[in-house]
mmCIF file with all atom_site columns, C-alpha atoms in Angstrom:
data_model
loop_
_atom_site.group_PDB
_atom_site.id
_atom_site.type_symbol
_atom_site.label_atom_id
_atom_site.label_alt_id
_atom_site.label_comp_id
_atom_site.label_asym_id
_atom_site.label_entity_id
_atom_site.label_seq_id
_atom_site.pdbx_PDB_ins_code
_atom_site.Cartn_x
_atom_site.Cartn_y
_atom_site.Cartn_z
_atom_site.occupancy
_atom_site.B_iso_or_equiv
_atom_site.pdbx_formal_charge
_atom_site.auth_seq_id
_atom_site.auth_comp_id
_atom_site.auth_asym_id
_atom_site.auth_atom_id
_atom_site.pdbx_PDB_model_num
ATOM 1  C CA . THR A 1 1  ? 111.596 60.505 79.634  1.00 67.00 ? 20 THR A CA 1
ATOM 2  C CA . ALA A 1 2  ? 108.190 61.514 78.358  1.00 74.00 ? 21 ALA A CA 1
ATOM 3  C CA . VAL A 1 3  ? 105.919 63.459 80.683  1.00 81.00 ? 22 VAL A CA 1
ATOM 4  C CA . GLU A 1 4  ? 102.235 62.634 80.490  1.00 83.00 ? 23 GLU A CA 1
ATOM 5  C CA . LYS A 1 5  ? 99.830  65.577 80.283  1.00 89.00 ? 24 LYS A CA 1
ATOM 6  C CA . PRO A 1 6  ? 97.459  65.888 83.234  1.00 91.00 ? 25 PRO A CA 1
ATOM 7  C CA . ALA A 1 7  ? 93.806  65.001 82.729  1.00 93.00 ? 26 ALA A CA 1
ATOM 8  C CA . ARG A 1 8  ? 90.758  67.190 83.381  1.00 95.00 ? 27 ARG A CA 1
ATOM 9  C CA . GLY A 1 9  ? 87.311  66.331 84.610  1.00 94.00 ? 28 GLY A CA 1
ATOM 10 C CA . THR A 1 10 ? 84.177  67.999 85.911  1.00 95.00 ? 29 THR A CA 1
ATOM 11 C CA . VAL A 1 11 ? 83.156  67.372 89.515  1.00 96.00 ? 30 VAL A CA 1
ATOM 12 C CA . VAL A 1 12 ? 79.648  65.848 89.714  1.00 95.00 ? 31 VAL A CA 1
ATOM 13 C CA . SER A 1 13 ? 79.693  64.948 93.417  1.00 94.00 ? 32 SER A CA 1
ATOM 14 C CA . VAL A 1 14 ? 81.873  65.953 96.334  1.00 94.00 ? 33 VAL A CA 1
ATOM 15 C CA . GLY A 1 15 ? 82.306  64.982 99.970  1.00 92.00 ? 34 GLY A CA 1
ATOM 16 C CA . GLU A 1 16 ? 82.506  67.372 102.908 1.00 89.00 ? 35 GLU A CA 1
ATOM 17 C CA . GLY A 1 17 ? 86.240  67.067 103.556 1.00 90.00 ? 36 GLY A CA 1
ATOM 18 C CA . ARG A 1 18 ? 88.384  64.952 105.821 1.00 90.00 ? 37 ARG A CA 1
ATOM 19 C CA . PHE A 1 19 ? 88.854  64.849 109.575 1.00 91.00 ? 38 PHE A CA 1
ATOM 20 C CA . THR A 1 20 ? 92.097  65.455 111.443 1.00 91.00 ? 39 THR A CA 1
ATOM 21 C CA . THR A 1 21 ? 93.145  63.196 114.292 1.00 93.00 ? 40 THR A CA 1
ATOM 22 C CA . ASN A 1 22 ? 91.519  65.587 116.807 1.00 95.00 ? 41 ASN A CA 1
ATOM 23 C CA . GLY A 1 23 ? 88.174  65.517 114.951 1.00 92.00 ? 42 GLY A CA 1
ATOM 24 C CA . THR A 1 24 ? 88.368  68.865 113.148 1.00 94.00 ? 43 THR A CA 1
ATOM 25 C CA . ARG A 1 25 ? 87.040  68.805 109.583 1.00 93.00 ? 44 ARG A CA 1
ATOM 26 C CA . ILE A 1 26 ? 89.344  70.161 106.854 1.00 92.00 ? 45 ILE A CA 1
ATOM 27 C CA . ASP A 1 27 ? 87.546  71.635 103.845 1.00 91.00 ? 46 ASP A CA 1
ATOM 28 C CA . HIS A 1 28 ? 89.178  70.745 100.526 1.00 91.00 ? 47 HIS A CA 1
ATOM 29 C CA . GLY A 1 29 ? 87.760  73.712 98.588  1.00 92.00 ? 48 GLY A CA 1
ATOM 30 C CA . ILE A 1 30 ? 86.441  71.601 95.699  1.00 94.00 ? 49 ILE A CA 1
ATOM 31 C CA . LYS A 1 31 ? 82.895  72.389 94.595  1.00 94.00 ? 50 LYS A CA 1
ATOM 32 C CA . LEU A 1 32 ? 80.273  70.787 92.392  1.00 95.00 ? 51 LEU A CA 1
ATOM 33 C CA . GLY A 1 33 ? 80.868  71.820 88.774  1.00 95.00 ? 52 GLY A CA 1
ATOM 34 C CA . ASP A 1 34 ? 84.583  72.620 89.209  1.00 96.00 ? 53 ASP A CA 1
ATOM 35 C CA . VAL A 1 35 ? 86.924  71.452 86.476  1.00 97.00 ? 54 VAL A CA 1
ATOM 36 C CA . VAL A 1 36 ? 89.773  69.657 88.226  1.00 96.00 ? 55 VAL A CA 1
ATOM 37 C CA . ILE A 1 37 ? 93.230  68.763 86.940  1.00 96.00 ? 56 ILE A CA 1
ATOM 38 C CA . PHE A 1 38 ? 94.729  65.437 87.988  1.00 94.00 ? 57 PHE A CA 1
ATOM 39 C CA . SER A 1 39 ? 97.197  62.757 86.956  1.00 92.00 ? 58 SER A CA 1
ATOM 40 C CA . LYS A 1 40 ? 95.877  59.962 84.788  1.00 89.00 ? 59 LYS A CA 1
ATOM 41 C CA . THR A 1 41 ? 97.318  57.595 87.400  1.00 87.00 ? 60 THR A CA 1
ATOM 42 C CA . ALA A 1 42 ? 94.530  58.807 89.745  1.00 89.00 ? 61 ALA A CA 1
ATOM 43 C CA . LEU A 1 43 ? 91.961  57.191 87.462  1.00 88.00 ? 62 LEU A CA 1
ATOM 44 C CA . ASN A 1 44 ? 90.635  53.953 88.863  1.00 84.00 ? 63 ASN A CA 1
ATOM 45 C CA . GLN A 1 45 ? 88.203  51.404 87.523  1.00 86.00 ? 64 GLN A CA 1
ATOM 46 C CA . PRO A 1 46 ? 85.340  53.545 86.195  1.00 90.00 ? 65 PRO A CA 1
ATOM 47 C CA . LEU A 1 47 ? 81.846  53.377 87.603  1.00 93.00 ? 66 LEU A CA 1
ATOM 48 C CA . VAL A 1 48 ? 79.275  53.247 84.801  1.00 95.00 ? 67 VAL A CA 1
ATOM 49 C CA . HIS A 1 49 ? 75.794  54.657 85.383  1.00 95.00 ? 68 HIS A CA 1
ATOM 50 C CA . ASP A 1 50 ? 73.243  55.272 82.601  1.00 96.00 ? 69 ASP A CA 1
ATOM 51 C CA . GLY A 1 51 ? 76.012  54.865 80.031  1.00 95.00 ? 70 GLY A CA 1
ATOM 52 C CA . GLU A 1 52 ? 78.232  57.541 81.621  1.00 93.00 ? 71 GLU A CA 1
ATOM 53 C CA . GLU A 1 53 ? 81.678  56.797 83.113  1.00 92.00 ? 72 GLU A CA 1
ATOM 54 C CA . TYR A 1 54 ? 82.593  58.222 86.522  1.00 94.00 ? 73 TYR A CA 1
ATOM 55 C CA . HIS A 1 55 ? 85.819  58.034 88.527  1.00 92.00 ? 74 HIS A CA 1
ATOM 56 C CA . VAL A 1 56 ? 86.183  58.371 92.292  1.00 92.00 ? 75 VAL A CA 1
ATOM 57 C CA . MET A 1 57 ? 89.327  60.030 93.617  1.00 91.00 ? 76 MET A CA 1
ATOM 58 C CA . LEU A 1 58 ? 90.678  61.599 96.755  1.00 90.00 ? 77 LEU A CA 1
ATOM 59 C CA . ALA A 1 59 ? 91.098  65.375 97.004  1.00 90.00 ? 78 ALA A CA 1
ATOM 60 C CA . GLU A 1 60 ? 94.832  64.739 97.518  1.00 90.00 ? 79 GLU A CA 1
ATOM 61 C CA . GLN A 1 61 ? 94.997  63.295 93.995  1.00 92.00 ? 80 GLN A CA 1
ATOM 62 C CA . ILE A 1 62 ? 93.834  66.583 92.453  1.00 93.00 ? 81 ILE A CA 1
ATOM 63 C CA . PHE A 1 63 ? 96.559  69.002 91.316  1.00 94.00 ? 82 PHE A CA 1
ATOM 64 C CA . GLY A 1 64 ? 94.299  72.023 91.103  1.00 93.00 ? 83 GLY A CA 1
ATOM 65 C CA . VAL A 1 65 ? 91.013  73.568 90.044  1.00 93.00 ? 84 VAL A CA 1
ATOM 66 C CA . ASP A 1 66 ? 90.579  75.442 86.760  1.00 90.00 ? 85 ASP A CA 1
ATOM 67 C CA . ARG A 1 67 ? 88.136  78.253 87.577  1.00 74.00 ? 86 ARG A CA 1
#
């Protein structure tokens, strides 16, 4: 079977992290400007703004950060 290469993208906006069931916030460690590596299956319907395409994804869908 063929293995698809992961995709890369630059983070242009990021949330503050998620909450646990007891209300504690967990930081995901992703920062504005990071280049992230992710599966192409994480790509959803793109948002288009001023001719630029953007994709929204969860931190769990990111394999890693290329720093």
